Short mmCIF file of N, CA and C in Angstrom, two decimals:
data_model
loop_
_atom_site.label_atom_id
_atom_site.label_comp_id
_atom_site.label_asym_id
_atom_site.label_seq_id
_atom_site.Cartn_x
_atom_site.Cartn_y
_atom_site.Cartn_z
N UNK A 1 -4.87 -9.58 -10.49
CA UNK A 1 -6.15 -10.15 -10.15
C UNK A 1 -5.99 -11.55 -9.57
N UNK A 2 -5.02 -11.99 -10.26
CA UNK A 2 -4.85 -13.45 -9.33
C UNK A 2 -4.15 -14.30 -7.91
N UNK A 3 -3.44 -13.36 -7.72
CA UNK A 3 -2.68 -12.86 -6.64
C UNK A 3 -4.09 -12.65 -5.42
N UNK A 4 -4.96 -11.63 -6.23
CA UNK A 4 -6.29 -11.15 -4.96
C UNK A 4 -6.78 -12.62 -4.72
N UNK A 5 -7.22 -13.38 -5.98
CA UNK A 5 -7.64 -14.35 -5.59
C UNK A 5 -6.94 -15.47 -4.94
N UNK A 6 -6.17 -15.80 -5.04
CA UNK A 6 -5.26 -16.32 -3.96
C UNK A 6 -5.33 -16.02 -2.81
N UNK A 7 -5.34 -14.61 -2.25
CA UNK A 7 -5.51 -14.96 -1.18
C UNK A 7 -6.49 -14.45 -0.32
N UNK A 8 -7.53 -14.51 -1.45
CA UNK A 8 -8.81 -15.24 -0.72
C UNK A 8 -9.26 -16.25 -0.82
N UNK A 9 -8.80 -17.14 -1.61
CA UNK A 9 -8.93 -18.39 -1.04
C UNK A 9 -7.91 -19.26 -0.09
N UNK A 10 -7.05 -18.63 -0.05
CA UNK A 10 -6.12 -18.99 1.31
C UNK A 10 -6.73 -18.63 2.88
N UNK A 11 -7.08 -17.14 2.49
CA UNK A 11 -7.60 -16.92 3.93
C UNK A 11 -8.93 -17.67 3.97
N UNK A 12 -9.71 -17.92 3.20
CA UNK A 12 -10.94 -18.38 3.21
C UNK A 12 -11.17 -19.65 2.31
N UNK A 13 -11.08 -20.64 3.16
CA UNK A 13 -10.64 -21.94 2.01
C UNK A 13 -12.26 -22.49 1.79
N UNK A 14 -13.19 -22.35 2.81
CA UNK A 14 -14.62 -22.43 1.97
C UNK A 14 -15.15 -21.81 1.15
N UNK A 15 -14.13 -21.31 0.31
CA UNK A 15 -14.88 -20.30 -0.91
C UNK A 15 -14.49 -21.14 -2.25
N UNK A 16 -13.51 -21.57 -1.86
CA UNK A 16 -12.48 -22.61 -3.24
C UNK A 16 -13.64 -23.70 -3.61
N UNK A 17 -14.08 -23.91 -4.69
CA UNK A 17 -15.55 -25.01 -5.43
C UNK A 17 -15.22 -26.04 -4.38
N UNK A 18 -13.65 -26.52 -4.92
CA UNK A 18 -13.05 -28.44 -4.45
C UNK A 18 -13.40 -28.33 -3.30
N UNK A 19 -13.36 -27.31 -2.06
CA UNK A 19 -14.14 -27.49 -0.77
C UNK A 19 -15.23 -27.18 -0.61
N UNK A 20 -16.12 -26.86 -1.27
CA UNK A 20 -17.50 -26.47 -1.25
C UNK A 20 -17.93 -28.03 -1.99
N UNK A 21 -17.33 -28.43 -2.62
CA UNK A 21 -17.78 -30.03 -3.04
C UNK A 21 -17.77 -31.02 -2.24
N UNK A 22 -16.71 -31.14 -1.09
CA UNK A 22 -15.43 -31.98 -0.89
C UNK A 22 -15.64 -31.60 0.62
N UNK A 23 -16.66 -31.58 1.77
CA UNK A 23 -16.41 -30.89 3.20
C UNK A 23 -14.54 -31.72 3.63
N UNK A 24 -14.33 -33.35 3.08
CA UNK A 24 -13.81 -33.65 4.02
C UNK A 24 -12.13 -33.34 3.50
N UNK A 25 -12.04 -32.59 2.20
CA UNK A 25 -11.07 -32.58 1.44
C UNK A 25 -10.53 -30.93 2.13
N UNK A 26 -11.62 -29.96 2.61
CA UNK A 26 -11.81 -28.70 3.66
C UNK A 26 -11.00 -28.81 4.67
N UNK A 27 -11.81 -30.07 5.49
CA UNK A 27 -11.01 -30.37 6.57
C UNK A 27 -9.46 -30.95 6.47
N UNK A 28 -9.56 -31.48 5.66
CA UNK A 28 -7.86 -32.09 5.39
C UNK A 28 -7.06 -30.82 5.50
N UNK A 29 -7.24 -30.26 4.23
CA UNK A 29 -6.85 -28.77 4.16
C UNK A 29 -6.33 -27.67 5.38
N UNK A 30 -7.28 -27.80 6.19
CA UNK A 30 -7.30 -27.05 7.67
C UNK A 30 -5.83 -27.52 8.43
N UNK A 31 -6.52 -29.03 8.11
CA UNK A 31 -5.37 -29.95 9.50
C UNK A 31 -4.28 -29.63 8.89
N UNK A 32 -3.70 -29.54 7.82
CA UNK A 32 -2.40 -29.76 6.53
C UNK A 32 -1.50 -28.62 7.37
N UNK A 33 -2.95 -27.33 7.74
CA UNK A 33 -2.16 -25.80 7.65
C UNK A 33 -1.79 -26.05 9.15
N UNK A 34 -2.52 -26.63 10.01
CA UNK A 34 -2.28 -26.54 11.55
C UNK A 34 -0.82 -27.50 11.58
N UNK A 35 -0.52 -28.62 11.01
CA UNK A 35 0.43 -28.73 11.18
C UNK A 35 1.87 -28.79 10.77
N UNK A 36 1.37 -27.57 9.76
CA UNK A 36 2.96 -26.74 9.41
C UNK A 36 3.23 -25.64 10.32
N UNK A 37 2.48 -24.86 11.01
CA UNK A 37 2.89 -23.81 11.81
C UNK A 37 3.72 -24.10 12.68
N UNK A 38 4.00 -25.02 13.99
CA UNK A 38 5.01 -25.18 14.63
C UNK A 38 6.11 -25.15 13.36
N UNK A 39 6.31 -25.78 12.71
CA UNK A 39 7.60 -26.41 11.71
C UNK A 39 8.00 -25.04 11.39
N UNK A 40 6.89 -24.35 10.61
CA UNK A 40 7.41 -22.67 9.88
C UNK A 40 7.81 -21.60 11.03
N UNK A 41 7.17 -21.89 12.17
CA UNK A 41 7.45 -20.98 13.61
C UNK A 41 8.92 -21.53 13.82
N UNK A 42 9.42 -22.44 13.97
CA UNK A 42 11.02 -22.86 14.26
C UNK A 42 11.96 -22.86 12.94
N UNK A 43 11.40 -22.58 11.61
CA UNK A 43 11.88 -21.90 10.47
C UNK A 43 12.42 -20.26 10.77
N UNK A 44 11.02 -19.64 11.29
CA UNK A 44 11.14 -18.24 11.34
C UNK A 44 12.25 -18.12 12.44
N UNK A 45 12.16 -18.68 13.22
CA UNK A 45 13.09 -18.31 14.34
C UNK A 45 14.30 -18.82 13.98
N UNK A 46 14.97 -19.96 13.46
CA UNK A 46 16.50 -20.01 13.10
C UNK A 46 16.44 -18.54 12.00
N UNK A 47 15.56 -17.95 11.50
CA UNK A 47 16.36 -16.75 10.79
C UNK A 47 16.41 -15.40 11.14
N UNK A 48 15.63 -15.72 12.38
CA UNK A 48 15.51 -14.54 13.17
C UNK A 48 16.74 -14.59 14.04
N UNK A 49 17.49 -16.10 14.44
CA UNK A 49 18.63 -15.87 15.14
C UNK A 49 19.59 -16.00 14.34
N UNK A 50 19.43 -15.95 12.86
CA UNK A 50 20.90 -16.16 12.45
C UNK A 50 21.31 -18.07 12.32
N UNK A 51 20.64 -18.54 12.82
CA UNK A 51 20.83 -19.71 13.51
C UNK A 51 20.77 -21.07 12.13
N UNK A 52 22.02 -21.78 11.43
CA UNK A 52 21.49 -22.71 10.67
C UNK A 52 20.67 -23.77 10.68
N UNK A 53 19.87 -23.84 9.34
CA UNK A 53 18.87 -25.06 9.46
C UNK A 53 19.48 -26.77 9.76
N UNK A 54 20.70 -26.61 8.79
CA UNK A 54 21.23 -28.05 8.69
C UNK A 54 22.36 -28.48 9.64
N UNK A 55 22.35 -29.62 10.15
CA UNK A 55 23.24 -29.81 10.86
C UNK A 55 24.06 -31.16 10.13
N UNK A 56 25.29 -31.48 10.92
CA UNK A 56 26.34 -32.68 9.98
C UNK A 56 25.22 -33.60 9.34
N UNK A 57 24.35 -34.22 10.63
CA UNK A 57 23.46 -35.74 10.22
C UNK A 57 22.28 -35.29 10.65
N UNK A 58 21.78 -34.69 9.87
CA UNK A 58 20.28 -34.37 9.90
C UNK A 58 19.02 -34.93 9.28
N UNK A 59 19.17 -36.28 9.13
CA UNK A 59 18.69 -37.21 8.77
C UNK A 59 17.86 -38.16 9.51
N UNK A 60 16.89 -39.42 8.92
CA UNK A 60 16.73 -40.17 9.93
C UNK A 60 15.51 -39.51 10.83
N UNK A 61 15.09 -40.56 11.43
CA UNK A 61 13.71 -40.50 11.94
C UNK A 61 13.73 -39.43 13.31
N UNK A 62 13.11 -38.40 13.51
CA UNK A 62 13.68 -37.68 15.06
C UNK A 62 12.79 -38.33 16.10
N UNK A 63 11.67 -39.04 16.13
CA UNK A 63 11.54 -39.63 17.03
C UNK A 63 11.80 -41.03 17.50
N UNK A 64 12.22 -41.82 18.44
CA UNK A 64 12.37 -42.87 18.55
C UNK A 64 11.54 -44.19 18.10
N UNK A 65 11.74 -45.40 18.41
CA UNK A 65 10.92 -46.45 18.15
C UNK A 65 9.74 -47.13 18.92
N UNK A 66 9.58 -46.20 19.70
CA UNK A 66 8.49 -46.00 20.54
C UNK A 66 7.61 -44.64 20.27
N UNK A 67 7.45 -44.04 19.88
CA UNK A 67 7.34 -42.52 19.62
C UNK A 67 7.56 -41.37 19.98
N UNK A 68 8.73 -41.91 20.71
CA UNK A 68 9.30 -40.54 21.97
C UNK A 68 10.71 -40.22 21.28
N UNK A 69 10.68 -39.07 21.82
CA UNK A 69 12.09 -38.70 21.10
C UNK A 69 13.08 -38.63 22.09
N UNK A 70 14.31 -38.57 21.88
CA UNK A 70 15.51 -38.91 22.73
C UNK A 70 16.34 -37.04 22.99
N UNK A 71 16.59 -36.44 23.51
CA UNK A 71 17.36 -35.54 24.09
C UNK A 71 18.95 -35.68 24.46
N UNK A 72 19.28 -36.69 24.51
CA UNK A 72 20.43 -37.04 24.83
C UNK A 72 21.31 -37.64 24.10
N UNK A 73 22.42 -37.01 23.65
CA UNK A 73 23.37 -38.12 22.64
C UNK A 73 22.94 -38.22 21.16
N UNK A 74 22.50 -37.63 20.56
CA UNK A 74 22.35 -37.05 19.19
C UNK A 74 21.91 -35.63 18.77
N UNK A 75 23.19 -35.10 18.35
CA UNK A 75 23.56 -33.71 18.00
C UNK A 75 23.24 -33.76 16.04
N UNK A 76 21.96 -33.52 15.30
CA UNK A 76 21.86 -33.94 14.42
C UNK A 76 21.05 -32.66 13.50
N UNK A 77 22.00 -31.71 14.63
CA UNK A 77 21.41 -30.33 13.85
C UNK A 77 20.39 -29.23 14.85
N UNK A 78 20.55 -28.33 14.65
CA UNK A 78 19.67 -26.77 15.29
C UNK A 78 18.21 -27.31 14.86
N UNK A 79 17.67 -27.30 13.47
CA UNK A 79 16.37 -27.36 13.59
C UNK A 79 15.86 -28.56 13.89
N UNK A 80 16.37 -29.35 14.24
CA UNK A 80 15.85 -30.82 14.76
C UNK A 80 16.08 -31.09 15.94
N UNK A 81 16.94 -30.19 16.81
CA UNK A 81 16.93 -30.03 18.24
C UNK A 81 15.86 -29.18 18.66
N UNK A 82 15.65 -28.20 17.77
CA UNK A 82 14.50 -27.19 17.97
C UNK A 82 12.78 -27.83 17.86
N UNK A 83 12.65 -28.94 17.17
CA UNK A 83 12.05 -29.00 17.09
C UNK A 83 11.04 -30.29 17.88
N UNK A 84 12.44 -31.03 18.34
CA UNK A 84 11.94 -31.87 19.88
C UNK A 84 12.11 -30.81 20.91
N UNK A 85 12.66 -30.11 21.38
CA UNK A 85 12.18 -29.04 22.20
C UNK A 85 11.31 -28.78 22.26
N UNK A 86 10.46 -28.21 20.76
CA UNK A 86 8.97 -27.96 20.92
C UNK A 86 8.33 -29.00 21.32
N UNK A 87 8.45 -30.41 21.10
CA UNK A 87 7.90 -31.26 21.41
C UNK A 87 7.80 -31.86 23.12
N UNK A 88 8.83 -31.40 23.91
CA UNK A 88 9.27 -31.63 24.85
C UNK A 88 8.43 -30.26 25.74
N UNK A 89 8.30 -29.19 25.13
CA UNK A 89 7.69 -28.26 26.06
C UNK A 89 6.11 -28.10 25.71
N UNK A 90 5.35 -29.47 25.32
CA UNK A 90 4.35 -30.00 25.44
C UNK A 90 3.36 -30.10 23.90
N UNK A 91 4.07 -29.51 22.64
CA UNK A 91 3.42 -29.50 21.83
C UNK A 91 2.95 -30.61 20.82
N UNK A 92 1.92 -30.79 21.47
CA UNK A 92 1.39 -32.63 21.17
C UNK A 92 1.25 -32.60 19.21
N UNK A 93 -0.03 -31.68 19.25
CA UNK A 93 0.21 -31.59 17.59
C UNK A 93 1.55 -31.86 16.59
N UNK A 94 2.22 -31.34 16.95
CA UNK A 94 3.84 -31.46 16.34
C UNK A 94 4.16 -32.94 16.31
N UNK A 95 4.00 -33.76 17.81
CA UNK A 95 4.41 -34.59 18.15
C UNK A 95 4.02 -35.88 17.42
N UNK A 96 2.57 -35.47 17.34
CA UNK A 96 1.56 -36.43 16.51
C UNK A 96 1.67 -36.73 14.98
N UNK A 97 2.38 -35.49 14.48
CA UNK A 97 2.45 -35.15 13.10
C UNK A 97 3.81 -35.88 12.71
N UNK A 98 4.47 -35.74 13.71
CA UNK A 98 5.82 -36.48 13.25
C UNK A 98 6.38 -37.91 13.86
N UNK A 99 5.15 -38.66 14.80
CA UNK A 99 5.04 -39.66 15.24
C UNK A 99 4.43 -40.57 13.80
N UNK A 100 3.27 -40.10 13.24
CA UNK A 100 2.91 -40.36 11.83
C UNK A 100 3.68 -40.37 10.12
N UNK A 101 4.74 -39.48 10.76
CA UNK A 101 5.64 -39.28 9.67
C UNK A 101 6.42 -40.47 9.80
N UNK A 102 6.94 -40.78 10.41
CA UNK A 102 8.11 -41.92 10.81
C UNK A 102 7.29 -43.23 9.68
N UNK A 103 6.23 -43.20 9.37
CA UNK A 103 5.46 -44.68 8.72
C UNK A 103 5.99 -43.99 7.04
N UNK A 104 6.64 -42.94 6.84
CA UNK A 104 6.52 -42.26 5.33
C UNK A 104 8.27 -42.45 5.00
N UNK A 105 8.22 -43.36 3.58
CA UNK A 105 9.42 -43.99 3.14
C UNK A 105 10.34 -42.80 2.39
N UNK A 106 11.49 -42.38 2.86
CA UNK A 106 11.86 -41.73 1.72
C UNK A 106 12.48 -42.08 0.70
N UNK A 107 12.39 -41.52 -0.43
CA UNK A 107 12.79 -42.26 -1.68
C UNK A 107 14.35 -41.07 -2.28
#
């Protein structure tokens, strides 16, 4: 039974109270899911090719200090090449999401 409910409130996140309380906690929610899909789409595909996630130095900020990312001269892994690619073949969302990330400290 809880499993069903799960995922109906996954597929249907205005049914969950906290967003029926909360419109702007809804919308957070929404944006959260829109911008994991590129990330989980270049997940699915390194395992669809076989292809590893980690590379030697896969670390470190992937976009530059301007907010652009660099193509040239840092080999710092498959899914982090994959994933300025996506960024490079115009996918702004992605771009935005991880232009914003760069301000998040890791501990």
């Amino acid at each position: 039974m809880s499993a069903k409910q799960f995922l109906a409130t996954y597929d249907h996140p205005e049914l969950d109270i906290r967003n029926r309380l909360n419109e702007e906690r809804r919308i957070q929610v929404l944006e959260n899911r829109q911008r994991l899909v590129p990330i989980l789409k270049t997940i699915i595909l390194h395992g669809q090719q076989n292809i590893p996630l980690r590379g030697h130095r896969d670390d470190g900020p992937l976009l530059g200090e301007e907010g652009e990312f660099n193509l040239v001269g840092n080999n710092d892994g498959c899914f982090r090449a994959l994933l300025r690619f996506r960024i490079d073949a115009g996918d702004i969302q992605l771009k935005e999401h991880l232009r914003n990330m760069a301000h998040v400290q890791h501990t």
